[in-house]
PDB file of C-alpha atoms in Angstrom:
ATOM      1  CA  UNK A 163     -73.321  21.276 -43.260  1.00  0.00           C
ATOM      2  CA  UNK A 164     -76.045  18.634 -43.514  1.00  0.00           C
ATOM      3  CA  UNK A 165     -74.542  15.138 -43.347  1.00  0.00           C
ATOM      4  CA  UNK A 166     -77.909  13.406 -43.832  1.00  0.00           C
ATOM      5  CA  UNK A 167     -79.060  15.459 -46.823  1.00  0.00           C
ATOM      6  CA  UNK A 168     -79.329  13.937 -50.284  1.00  0.00           C
ATOM      7  CA  UNK A 169     -79.145  17.261 -52.138  1.00  0.00           C
ATOM      8  CA  UNK A 170     -78.502  20.987 -51.732  1.00  0.00           C
ATOM      9  CA  UNK A 171     -80.429  23.832 -53.327  1.00  0.00           C
ATOM     10  CA  UNK A 172     -78.003  26.742 -53.396  1.00  0.00           C
ATOM     11  CA  UNK A 173     -78.925  30.317 -52.572  1.00  0.00           C
ATOM     12  CA  UNK A 174     -78.545  31.437 -56.186  1.00  0.00           C
ATOM     13  CA  UNK A 175     -81.243  28.934 -57.240  1.00  0.00           C
ATOM     14  CA  UNK A 176     -84.273  31.081 -56.456  1.00  0.00           C
ATOM     15  CA  UNK A 177     -87.286  32.748 -58.046  1.00  0.00           C
ATOM     16  CA  UNK A 178     -89.495  35.729 -57.251  1.00  0.00           C
ATOM     17  CA  UNK A 179     -92.854  34.060 -57.669  1.00  0.00           C
ATOM     18  CA  UNK A 180     -94.679  30.842 -58.522  1.00  0.00           C
ATOM     19  CA  UNK A 181     -94.982  29.415 -62.009  1.00  0.00           C
ATOM     20  CA  UNK A 182     -95.798  25.863 -63.109  1.00  0.00           C
ATOM     21  CA  UNK A 183     -93.484  26.376 -66.092  1.00  0.00           C
ATOM     22  CA  UNK A 184     -90.346  27.148 -64.064  1.00  0.00           C
ATOM     23  CA  UNK A 185     -87.519  24.738 -64.804  1.00  0.00           C
ATOM     24  CA  UNK A 186     -86.752  22.700 -61.685  1.00  0.00           C
ATOM     25  CA  UNK A 187     -83.535  23.387 -59.825  1.00  0.00           C
ATOM     26  CA  UNK A 188     -83.571  19.742 -58.749  1.00  0.00           C
ATOM     27  CA  UNK A 189     -85.381  16.491 -59.533  1.00  0.00           C
ATOM     28  CA  UNK A 190     -85.740  14.537 -56.296  1.00  0.00           C
ATOM     29  CA  UNK A 191     -87.190  11.216 -55.234  1.00  0.00           C
ATOM     30  CA  UNK A 192     -89.946  11.093 -52.651  1.00  0.00           C
ATOM     31  CA  UNK A 193     -88.470  10.632 -49.170  1.00  0.00           C
ATOM     32  CA  UNK A 194     -85.231  12.495 -49.839  1.00  0.00           C
ATOM     33  CA  UNK A 195     -83.892  15.185 -47.520  1.00  0.00           C
ATOM     34  CA  UNK A 196     -82.720  18.453 -49.040  1.00  0.00           C
ATOM     35  CA  UNK A 197     -80.727  21.366 -47.640  1.00  0.00           C
ATOM     36  CA  UNK A 198     -82.208  24.628 -48.916  1.00  0.00           C
ATOM     37  CA  UNK A 199     -80.011  27.723 -48.745  1.00  0.00           C
ATOM     38  CA  UNK A 200     -82.559  30.513 -48.310  1.00  0.00           C
ATOM     39  CA  UNK A 201     -82.316  34.265 -48.599  1.00  0.00           C
ATOM     40  CA  UNK A 202     -84.100  36.612 -46.209  1.00  0.00           C
ATOM     41  CA  UNK A 203     -87.256  38.409 -47.350  1.00  0.00           C
ATOM     42  CA  UNK A 204     -85.244  41.369 -48.675  1.00  0.00           C
ATOM     43  CA  UNK A 205     -83.345  39.071 -51.027  1.00  0.00           C
ATOM     44  CA  UNK A 206     -80.099  39.943 -49.287  1.00  0.00           C
ATOM     45  CA  UNK A 207     -80.556  43.700 -49.664  1.00  0.00           C
ATOM     46  CA  UNK A 208     -80.729  44.354 -45.906  1.00  0.00           C
ATOM     47  CA  UNK A 209     -77.589  43.051 -44.232  1.00  0.00           C
ATOM     48  CA  UNK A 210     -76.074  43.297 -40.766  1.00  0.00           C
ATOM     49  CA  UNK A 211     -74.712  46.782 -41.540  1.00  0.00           C
ATOM     50  CA  UNK A 212     -77.912  48.140 -43.097  1.00  0.00           C
ATOM     51  CA  UNK A 213     -79.111  51.675 -42.364  1.00  0.00           C
ATOM     52  CA  UNK A 214     -82.374  53.524 -42.819  1.00  0.00           C
ATOM     53  CA  UNK A 215     -81.082  54.584 -46.249  1.00  0.00           C
ATOM     54  CA  UNK A 216     -80.804  50.888 -47.148  1.00  0.00           C
ATOM     55  CA  UNK A 217     -84.451  50.420 -46.271  1.00  0.00           C
ATOM     56  CA  UNK A 218     -85.691  53.439 -48.182  1.00  0.00           C
ATOM     57  CA  UNK A 219     -83.836  52.334 -51.327  1.00  0.00           C
ATOM     58  CA  UNK A 220     -85.186  48.757 -51.175  1.00  0.00           C
ATOM     59  CA  UNK A 221     -85.935  47.197 -54.576  1.00  0.00           C
ATOM     60  CA  UNK A 222     -89.376  45.656 -54.058  1.00  0.00           C
ATOM     61  CA  UNK A 223     -88.963  43.594 -57.219  1.00  0.00           C
ATOM     62  CA  UNK A 224     -86.452  41.467 -55.312  1.00  0.00           C
ATOM     63  CA  UNK A 225     -88.387  40.749 -52.131  1.00  0.00           C
ATOM     64  CA  UNK A 226     -89.410  37.316 -50.833  1.00  0.00           C
ATOM     65  CA  UNK A 227     -87.267  35.094 -53.076  1.00  0.00           C
ATOM     66  CA  UNK A 228     -87.936  31.359 -52.743  1.00  0.00           C
ATOM     67  CA  UNK A 229     -85.272  28.698 -53.247  1.00  0.00           C
ATOM     68  CA  UNK A 230     -86.160  25.960 -55.744  1.00  0.00           C
ATOM     69  CA  UNK A 231     -88.255  24.672 -57.288  1.00  0.00           C
ATOM     70  CA  UNK A 232     -87.877  20.953 -56.637  1.00  0.00           C
ATOM     71  CA  UNK A 233     -89.620  18.488 -58.929  1.00  0.00           C
ATOM     72  CA  UNK A 234     -90.640  15.473 -56.834  1.00  0.00           C
ATOM     73  CA  UNK A 235     -90.824  12.289 -58.878  1.00  0.00           C
ATOM     74  CA  UNK A 236     -94.273  10.699 -58.817  1.00  0.00           C
ATOM     75  CA  UNK A 237     -96.095  13.788 -57.542  1.00  0.00           C
ATOM     76  CA  UNK A 238     -99.436  14.287 -59.282  1.00  0.00           C
ATOM     77  CA  UNK A 239    -102.405  16.647 -58.916  1.00  0.00           C
ATOM     78  CA  UNK A 240    -104.565  15.457 -56.025  1.00  0.00           C
ATOM     79  CA  UNK A 241    -101.601  14.193 -54.007  1.00  0.00           C
ATOM     80  CA  UNK A 242    -100.227  15.970 -50.958  1.00  0.00           C
ATOM     81  CA  UNK A 243     -96.585  16.908 -50.468  1.00  0.00           C
ATOM     82  CA  UNK A 244     -95.517  15.919 -46.967  1.00  0.00           C
ATOM     83  CA  UNK A 245     -92.812  18.341 -45.803  1.00  0.00           C
ATOM     84  CA  UNK A 246     -90.948  17.415 -42.629  1.00  0.00           C
ATOM     85  CA  UNK A 247     -89.106  20.440 -41.243  1.00  0.00           C
ATOM     86  CA  UNK A 248     -85.946  19.026 -39.698  1.00  0.00           C
ATOM     87  CA  UNK A 249     -83.478  21.767 -38.813  1.00  0.00           C
ATOM     88  CA  UNK A 250     -82.600  25.430 -39.296  1.00  0.00           C
ATOM     89  CA  UNK A 251     -79.085  26.829 -39.709  1.00  0.00           C
ATOM     90  CA  UNK A 252     -79.384  30.530 -38.770  1.00  0.00           C
ATOM     91  CA  UNK A 253     -76.948  33.259 -39.773  1.00  0.00           C
ATOM     92  CA  UNK A 254     -76.790  35.268 -36.509  1.00  0.00           C
ATOM     93  CA  UNK A 255     -78.404  38.529 -37.573  1.00  0.00           C
ATOM     94  CA  UNK A 256     -81.749  39.785 -38.811  1.00  0.00           C
ATOM     95  CA  UNK A 257     -83.884  42.866 -39.253  1.00  0.00           C
ATOM     96  CA  UNK A 258     -87.336  44.258 -38.533  1.00  0.00           C
ATOM     97  CA  UNK A 259     -88.733  47.290 -40.330  1.00  0.00           C
ATOM     98  CA  UNK A 260     -91.698  49.548 -40.571  1.00  0.00           C
ATOM     99  CA  UNK A 261     -92.146  49.969 -44.311  1.00  0.00           C
ATOM    100  CA  UNK A 262     -94.411  52.910 -45.264  1.00  0.00           C
ATOM    101  CA  UNK A 263     -97.698  51.740 -46.740  1.00  0.00           C
ATOM    102  CA  UNK A 264     -97.308  48.188 -45.397  1.00  0.00           C
ATOM    103  CA  UNK A 265     -98.617  46.631 -42.209  1.00  0.00           C
ATOM    104  CA  UNK A 266    -101.801  46.526 -40.131  1.00  0.00           C
ATOM    105  CA  UNK A 267    -101.353  50.091 -38.861  1.00  0.00           C
ATOM    106  CA  UNK A 268     -99.830  51.613 -42.001  1.00  0.00           C
ATOM    107  CA  UNK A 269    -102.069  54.666 -41.663  1.00  0.00           C
ATOM    108  CA  UNK A 270    -100.703  55.302 -38.161  1.00  0.00           C
ATOM    109  CA  UNK A 271     -96.996  54.721 -38.863  1.00  0.00           C
ATOM    110  CA  UNK A 272     -96.056  56.454 -42.087  1.00  0.00           C
ATOM    111  CA  UNK A 273     -92.299  56.896 -41.567  1.00  0.00           C
ATOM    112  CA  UNK A 274     -89.699  54.175 -42.180  1.00  0.00           C
ATOM    113  CA  UNK A 275     -87.985  52.526 -39.215  1.00  0.00           C
ATOM    114  CA  UNK A 276     -85.383  49.767 -39.031  1.00  0.00           C
ATOM    115  CA  UNK A 277     -83.990  47.602 -36.254  1.00  0.00           C
ATOM    116  CA  UNK A 278     -81.007  45.256 -36.761  1.00  0.00           C
ATOM    117  CA  UNK A 279     -80.865  42.186 -34.493  1.00  0.00           C
ATOM    118  CA  UNK A 280     -77.880  40.046 -33.526  1.00  0.00           C
ATOM    119  CA  UNK A 281     -78.140  36.625 -31.900  1.00  0.00           C
ATOM    120  CA  UNK A 282     -76.076  33.562 -30.974  1.00  0.00           C
ATOM    121  CA  UNK A 283     -76.585  30.829 -33.582  1.00  0.00           C
ATOM    122  CA  UNK A 284     -75.706  28.057 -31.102  1.00  0.00           C
ATOM    123  CA  UNK A 285     -77.607  28.989 -27.950  1.00  0.00           C
ATOM    124  CA  UNK A 286     -80.367  30.901 -29.794  1.00  0.00           C
ATOM    125  CA  UNK A 287     -80.714  32.928 -26.594  1.00  0.00           C
ATOM    126  CA  UNK A 288     -83.240  35.780 -26.565  1.00  0.00           C
ATOM    127  CA  UNK A 289     -82.049  38.690 -28.695  1.00  0.00           C
ATOM    128  CA  UNK A 290     -81.823  42.227 -27.349  1.00  0.00           C
ATOM    129  CA  UNK A 291     -84.152  44.872 -28.714  1.00  0.00           C
ATOM    130  CA  UNK A 292     -82.242  48.159 -28.755  1.00  0.00           C
ATOM    131  CA  UNK A 293     -84.872  50.333 -27.045  1.00  0.00           C
ATOM    132  CA  UNK A 294     -85.425  47.658 -24.364  1.00  0.00           C
ATOM    133  CA  UNK A 295     -86.397  44.051 -23.873  1.00  0.00           C
ATOM    134  CA  UNK A 296     -85.161  40.661 -25.063  1.00  0.00           C
ATOM    135  CA  UNK A 297     -87.128  38.580 -27.557  1.00  0.00           C
ATOM    136  CA  UNK A 298     -87.141  34.753 -27.374  1.00  0.00           C
ATOM    137  CA  UNK A 299     -86.271  33.188 -30.735  1.00  0.00           C
ATOM    138  CA  UNK A 300     -87.978  30.394 -32.663  1.00  0.00           C
ATOM    139  CA  UNK A 301     -86.780  29.974 -36.274  1.00  0.00           C
ATOM    140  CA  UNK A 302     -89.342  29.147 -38.945  1.00  0.00           C
ATOM    141  CA  UNK A 303     -89.981  29.557 -42.639  1.00  0.00           C
ATOM    142  CA  UNK A 304     -92.491  32.180 -43.708  1.00  0.00           C
ATOM    143  CA  UNK A 305     -92.897  31.181 -47.357  1.00  0.00           C
ATOM    144  CA  UNK A 306     -93.265  27.525 -48.275  1.00  0.00           C
ATOM    145  CA  UNK A 307     -95.375  26.013 -51.019  1.00  0.00           C
ATOM    146  CA  UNK A 308     -95.827  24.412 -54.411  1.00  0.00           C
ATOM    147  CA  UNK A 309     -96.777  25.745 -57.835  1.00  0.00           C
ATOM    148  CA  UNK A 310    -100.437  26.562 -58.559  1.00  0.00           C
ATOM    149  CA  UNK A 311    -102.134  25.030 -61.583  1.00  0.00           C
ATOM    150  CA  UNK A 312    -103.076  28.388 -63.121  1.00  0.00           C
ATOM    151  CA  UNK A 313    -100.746  29.378 -65.949  1.00  0.00           C
ATOM    152  CA  UNK A 314     -98.338  32.273 -65.691  1.00  0.00           C
ATOM    153  CA  UNK A 315     -96.257  33.968 -63.031  1.00  0.00           C
ATOM    154  CA  UNK A 316     -97.978  34.467 -59.678  1.00  0.00           C
ATOM    155  CA  UNK A 317     -96.832  36.975 -57.053  1.00  0.00           C
ATOM    156  CA  UNK A 318     -95.005  35.572 -54.050  1.00  0.00           C
ATOM    157  CA  UNK A 319     -96.621  38.133 -51.707  1.00  0.00           C
ATOM    158  CA  UNK A 320    -100.083  36.647 -50.965  1.00  0.00           C
ATOM    159  CA  UNK A 321    -100.604  33.153 -49.535  1.00  0.00           C
ATOM    160  CA  UNK A 322    -102.488  30.647 -51.688  1.00  0.00           C
ATOM    161  CA  UNK A 323    -104.362  27.366 -51.325  1.00  0.00           C
ATOM    162  CA  UNK A 324    -101.088  25.612 -52.256  1.00  0.00           C
ATOM    163  CA  UNK A 325     -99.145  27.459 -49.545  1.00  0.00           C
ATOM    164  CA  UNK A 326     -96.784  30.329 -50.246  1.00  0.00           C
ATOM    165  CA  UNK A 327     -96.271  33.352 -48.024  1.00  0.00           C
ATOM    166  CA  UNK A 328     -98.342  32.031 -45.103  1.00  0.00           C
ATOM    167  CA  UNK A 329     -96.119  33.451 -42.329  1.00  0.00           C
ATOM    168  CA  UNK A 330     -97.272  30.808 -39.844  1.00  0.00           C
ATOM    169  CA  UNK A 331     -94.752  31.131 -37.038  1.00  0.00           C
ATOM    170  CA  UNK A 332     -95.296  27.528 -35.906  1.00  0.00           C
ATOM    171  CA  UNK A 333     -93.789  26.068 -39.112  1.00  0.00           C
ATOM    172  CA  UNK A 334     -90.642  25.389 -37.113  1.00  0.00           C
ATOM    173  CA  UNK A 335     -88.300  22.431 -36.609  1.00  0.00           C
ATOM    174  CA  UNK A 336     -90.165  19.216 -35.847  1.00  0.00           C
ATOM    175  CA  UNK A 337     -93.350  20.204 -37.671  1.00  0.00           C
ATOM    176  CA  UNK A 338     -94.836  18.255 -40.573  1.00  0.00           C
ATOM    177  CA  UNK A 339     -96.622  20.305 -43.243  1.00  0.00           C
ATOM    178  CA  UNK A 340     -98.968  18.910 -45.897  1.00  0.00           C
ATOM    179  CA  UNK A 341     -99.452  20.872 -49.131  1.00  0.00           C
ATOM    180  CA  UNK A 342    -102.060  20.191 -51.832  1.00  0.00           C
ATOM    181  CA  UNK A 343    -100.384  19.380 -55.164  1.00  0.00           C
ATOM    182  CA  UNK A 344    -101.849  20.878 -58.342  1.00  0.00           C
ATOM    183  CA  UNK A 345     -99.126  20.204 -60.926  1.00  0.00           C
ATOM    184  CA  UNK A 346     -96.945  17.265 -61.886  1.00  0.00           C
ATOM    185  CA  UNK A 347     -93.822  17.147 -59.739  1.00  0.00           C
ATOM    186  CA  UNK A 348     -95.304  19.629 -57.229  1.00  0.00           C
ATOM    187  CA  UNK A 349     -92.517  22.182 -57.919  1.00  0.00           C
ATOM    188  CA  UNK A 350     -91.772  22.947 -54.263  1.00  0.00           C
ATOM    189  CA  UNK A 351     -89.964  26.104 -53.089  1.00  0.00           C
ATOM    190  CA  UNK A 352     -89.164  27.662 -49.721  1.00  0.00           C
ATOM    191  CA  UNK A 353     -87.777  30.943 -48.342  1.00  0.00           C
ATOM    192  CA  UNK A 354     -88.510  34.002 -46.194  1.00  0.00           C
ATOM    193  CA  UNK A 355     -86.876  32.559 -43.079  1.00  0.00           C
ATOM    194  CA  UNK A 356     -87.369  34.247 -39.703  1.00  0.00           C
ATOM    195  CA  UNK A 357     -85.741  34.094 -36.271  1.00  0.00           C
ATOM    196  CA  UNK A 358     -88.989  35.045 -34.504  1.00  0.00           C
ATOM    197  CA  UNK A 359     -92.475  36.343 -35.225  1.00  0.00           C
ATOM    198  CA  UNK A 360     -95.753  36.942 -33.459  1.00  0.00           C
ATOM    199  CA  UNK A 361     -99.000  35.539 -34.821  1.00  0.00           C
ATOM    200  CA  UNK A 362    -100.222  38.203 -37.232  1.00  0.00           C
ATOM    201  CA  UNK A 363     -96.824  39.782 -38.044  1.00  0.00           C
ATOM    202  CA  UNK A 364     -98.661  43.050 -37.491  1.00  0.00           C
ATOM    203  CA  UNK A 365     -96.111  45.574 -38.809  1.00  0.00           C
ATOM    204  CA  UNK A 366     -95.462  43.416 -41.888  1.00  0.00           C
ATOM    205  CA  UNK A 367     -92.019  42.161 -40.883  1.00  0.00           C
ATOM    206  CA  UNK A 368     -90.733  39.721 -38.274  1.00  0.00           C
ATOM    207  CA  UNK A 369     -87.087  39.133 -37.379  1.00  0.00           C
ATOM    208  CA  UNK A 370     -86.212  38.586 -41.036  1.00  0.00           C
ATOM    209  CA  UNK A 371     -83.104  36.418 -41.055  1.00  0.00           C
ATOM    210  CA  UNK A 372     -81.253  34.464 -43.740  1.00  0.00           C
ATOM    211  CA  UNK A 373     -81.076  30.749 -42.906  1.00  0.00           C
ATOM    212  CA  UNK A 374     -80.540  27.341 -44.396  1.00  0.00           C
ATOM    213  CA  UNK A 375     -83.203  24.728 -43.694  1.00  0.00           C
ATOM    214  CA  UNK A 376     -83.259  20.932 -43.908  1.00  0.00           C
ATOM    215  CA  UNK A 377     -86.513  19.471 -45.245  1.00  0.00           C
ATOM    216  CA  UNK A 378     -87.644  15.974 -46.164  1.00  0.00           C
ATOM    217  CA  UNK A 379     -90.120  15.819 -49.048  1.00  0.00           C
ATOM    218  CA  UNK A 380     -92.482  12.867 -49.324  1.00  0.00           C
ATOM    219  CA  UNK A 381     -95.823  12.076 -50.967  1.00  0.00           C
ATOM    220  CA  UNK A 382     -99.288  11.188 -49.709  1.00  0.00           C
ATOM    221  CA  UNK A 383    -101.074   9.791 -52.750  1.00  0.00           C
ATOM    222  CA  UNK A 384    -104.677  10.839 -53.368  1.00  0.00           C
ATOM    223  CA  UNK A 385    -104.905  13.056 -50.292  1.00  0.00           C
ATOM    224  CA  UNK A 386    -107.092  15.660 -52.052  1.00  0.00           C
ATOM    225  CA  UNK A 387    -106.348  18.464 -49.588  1.00  0.00           C
ATOM    226  CA  UNK A 388    -108.189  21.730 -50.102  1.00  0.00           C
ATOM    227  CA  UNK A 389    -105.627  23.874 -48.249  1.00  0.00           C
ATOM    228  CA  UNK A 390    -102.405  23.277 -46.286  1.00  0.00           C
ATOM    229  CA  UNK A 391    -102.455  21.634 -42.885  1.00  0.00           C
ATOM    230  CA  UNK A 392     -99.696  20.833 -40.414  1.00  0.00           C
ATOM    231  CA  UNK A 393     -98.929  18.776 -37.321  1.00  0.00           C
ATOM    232  CA  UNK A 394     -96.953  19.891 -34.278  1.00  0.00           C
ATOM    233  CA  UNK A 395     -95.613  17.415 -31.730  1.00  0.00           C
ATOM    234  CA  UNK A 396     -94.816  19.755 -28.830  1.00  0.00           C
ATOM    235  CA  UNK A 397     -96.110  22.995 -27.267  1.00  0.00           C
ATOM    236  CA  UNK A 398     -95.797  25.954 -29.625  1.00  0.00           C
ATOM    237  CA  UNK A 399     -95.536  28.894 -27.195  1.00  0.00           C
ATOM    238  CA  UNK A 400     -93.394  27.616 -24.335  1.00  0.00           C
ATOM    239  CA  UNK A 401     -90.558  29.934 -25.404  1.00  0.00           C
ATOM    240  CA  UNK A 402     -92.923  32.828 -24.565  1.00  0.00           C
ATOM    241  CA  UNK A 403     -95.183  31.541 -21.784  1.00  0.00           C
ATOM    242  CA  UNK A 404     -92.859  31.717 -18.772  1.00  0.00           C
ATOM    243  CA  UNK A 405     -93.937  35.068 -17.323  1.00  0.00           C
ATOM    244  CA  UNK A 406     -97.493  35.300 -18.647  1.00  0.00           C
ATOM    245  CA  UNK A 407     -98.949  37.967 -20.918  1.00  0.00           C
ATOM    246  CA  UNK A 408    -100.310  41.467 -21.103  1.00  0.00           C
ATOM    247  CA  UNK A 409    -103.487  41.405 -23.204  1.00  0.00           C
ATOM    248  CA  UNK A 410    -105.433  44.163 -24.943  1.00  0.00           C
ATOM    249  CA  UNK A 411    -108.679  43.759 -26.866  1.00  0.00           C
ATOM    250  CA  UNK A 412    -110.681  45.122 -29.769  1.00  0.00           C
ATOM    251  CA  UNK A 413    -114.455  44.598 -29.633  1.00  0.00           C
ATOM    252  CA  UNK A 414    -116.955  45.277 -32.396  1.00  0.00           C
ATOM    253  CA  UNK A 415    -118.702  43.915 -35.506  1.00  0.00           C
ATOM    254  CA  UNK A 416    -115.622  43.874 -37.765  1.00  0.00           C
ATOM    255  CA  UNK A 417    -112.645  41.541 -37.161  1.00  0.00           C
ATOM    256  CA  UNK A 418    -110.140  43.743 -38.995  1.00  0.00           C
ATOM    257  CA  UNK A 419    -111.146  46.801 -36.990  1.00  0.00           C
ATOM    258  CA  UNK A 420    -110.963  44.736 -33.825  1.00  0.00           C
ATOM    259  CA  UNK A 421    -107.485  43.524 -34.717  1.00  0.00           C
ATOM    260  CA  UNK A 422    -106.305  47.074 -35.377  1.00  0.00           C
ATOM    261  CA  UNK A 423    -107.806  48.325 -32.115  1.00  0.00           C
ATOM    262  CA  UNK A 424    -106.214  45.538 -30.067  1.00  0.00           C
ATOM    263  CA  UNK A 425    -102.766  46.227 -31.552  1.00  0.00           C
ATOM    264  CA  UNK A 426    -103.045  50.015 -31.189  1.00  0.00           C
ATOM    265  CA  UNK A 427    -103.953  49.592 -27.519  1.00  0.00           C
ATOM    266  CA  UNK A 428    -100.928  47.358 -26.956  1.00  0.00           C
ATOM    267  CA  UNK A 429     -98.658  49.884 -28.688  1.00  0.00           C
ATOM    268  CA  UNK A 430    -100.032  52.544 -26.327  1.00  0.00           C
ATOM    269  CA  UNK A 431     -99.539  50.265 -23.303  1.00  0.00           C
ATOM    270  CA  UNK A 432     -95.932  49.347 -24.143  1.00  0.00           C
ATOM    271  CA  UNK A 433     -95.080  52.962 -24.888  1.00  0.00           C
ATOM    272  CA  UNK A 434     -96.516  54.138 -21.587  1.00  0.00           C
ATOM    273  CA  UNK A 435     -95.117  51.357 -19.372  1.00  0.00           C
ATOM    274  CA  UNK A 436     -91.671  50.895 -20.955  1.00  0.00           C
ATOM    275  CA  UNK A 437     -90.938  54.278 -22.502  1.00  0.00           C
ATOM    276  CA  UNK A 438     -90.780  52.934 -26.031  1.00  0.00           C
ATOM    277  CA  UNK A 439     -91.174  55.086 -29.093  1.00  0.00           C
ATOM    278  CA  UNK A 440     -94.550  54.014 -30.574  1.00  0.00           C
ATOM    279  CA  UNK A 441     -92.983  52.710 -33.789  1.00  0.00           C
ATOM    280  CA  UNK A 442     -90.542  50.597 -31.746  1.00  0.00           C
ATOM    281  CA  UNK A 443     -93.466  49.217 -29.735  1.00  0.00           C
ATOM    282  CA  UNK A 444     -95.248  48.443 -33.013  1.00  0.00           C
ATOM    283  CA  UNK A 445     -92.256  46.542 -34.409  1.00  0.00           C
ATOM    284  CA  UNK A 446     -91.835  44.681 -31.114  1.00  0.00           C
ATOM    285  CA  UNK A 447     -95.488  43.626 -31.273  1.00  0.00           C
ATOM    286  CA  UNK A 448     -94.839  42.208 -34.741  1.00  0.00           C
ATOM    287  CA  UNK A 449     -91.962  39.961 -33.683  1.00  0.00           C
ATOM    288  CA  UNK A 450     -93.396  38.450 -30.486  1.00  0.00           C
ATOM    289  CA  UNK A 451     -97.060  39.398 -29.864  1.00  0.00           C
ATOM    290  CA  UNK A 452     -99.998  37.222 -30.895  1.00  0.00           C
ATOM    291  CA  UNK A 453    -103.340  38.255 -32.377  1.00  0.00           C
ATOM    292  CA  UNK A 454    -106.132  35.867 -31.423  1.00  0.00           C
ATOM    293  CA  UNK A 455    -109.817  35.689 -32.231  1.00  0.00           C
ATOM    294  CA  UNK A 456    -111.186  35.195 -28.744  1.00  0.00           C
ATOM    295  CA  UNK A 457    -114.884  35.195 -29.608  1.00  0.00           C
ATOM    296  CA  UNK A 458    -116.753  35.087 -32.915  1.00  0.00           C
ATOM    297  CA  UNK A 459    -120.247  33.814 -32.028  1.00  0.00           C
ATOM    298  CA  UNK A 460    -121.867  36.451 -29.810  1.00  0.00           C
ATOM    299  CA  UNK A 461    -123.235  38.643 -32.574  1.00  0.00           C
ATOM    300  CA  UNK A 462    -123.138  41.435 -33.427  1.00  0.00           C
ATOM    301  CA  UNK A 463    -119.765  41.988 -31.721  1.00  0.00           C
ATOM    302  CA  UNK A 464    -116.612  39.870 -31.906  1.00  0.00           C
ATOM    303  CA  UNK A 465    -113.545  39.962 -29.634  1.00  0.00           C
ATOM    304  CA  UNK A 466    -109.977  40.115 -30.931  1.00  0.00           C
ATOM    305  CA  UNK A 467    -107.202  39.923 -28.316  1.00  0.00           C
ATOM    306  CA  UNK A 468    -103.541  40.819 -28.567  1.00  0.00           C
ATOM    307  CA  UNK A 469    -101.210  38.841 -26.296  1.00  0.00           C
ATOM    308  CA  UNK A 470     -97.801  40.329 -25.512  1.00  0.00           C
ATOM    309  CA  UNK A 471     -95.362  38.057 -23.616  1.00  0.00           C
ATOM    310  CA  UNK A 472     -94.193  39.586 -20.343  1.00  0.00           C
ATOM    311  CA  UNK A 473     -90.948  37.574 -20.557  1.00  0.00           C
ATOM    312  CA  UNK A 474     -89.623  40.163 -23.042  1.00  0.00           C
ATOM    313  CA  UNK A 475     -89.242  42.665 -20.183  1.00  0.00           C
ATOM    314  CA  UNK A 476     -88.709  40.201 -17.323  1.00  0.00           C
TER     315      UNK A 476
END
């Protein structure tokens, strides 16, 4: 599948967390390109034929598997791992869910909901959302990182200073990511691939979709990064910008409350204007709408905005 890759990490070579004592699945030289076969965030539990029963019986001990780890020769604490994201090989289907107890508005949406997506892996044309609309796609990896120095097994759920479950939707093909290295060999892993997501992933899931991804791993000696950083070389929202945006706001002294208010107002707007069930509007916000901090200096109130791309209903 990848003619320029030096190695392949197979789908079965995965873990459910970070640990500096994990045995490497591969020992690689700096500068080599590797094809990672990744599972989706459900660990393969939610397939193209999944139902609501599938969701409600989900084994949360198997979520967010990461493929790896890769031991990079010469990597030492204080270096940075330079990860060049080259290409995604998508599978053609994905899922978005409202999982009770999870998400920005978990107190508002307490019942499970599931939407299965299908898309063309060649054209990557916008994918239809059953209740209405078509969502532009932009594959990326949600979980990508290296092992922390602290001993023991660390949950894969929260992001960390060495990366992990960051869910940054702009970690797409063509981007270069730099990760701070804390252990010898770095012990790099990747997973949680998505076909699309909005900034914030407000319901807790995006278009979760199993993919393979080609990455080149290199070293920047003595970089001493405090947290990850990345470089993009082209516009990051042009797949969404074509028809403009509808924008709602949350204003007040607390950013989390403002974020919740902005999203709730967009859910109300989409429900009223497009006849969507509120939980469908909520899931749609998660896969293509962007939370932004618009103002954080005019105390005591801050402004959080939620941008929803009009192209979805164009």
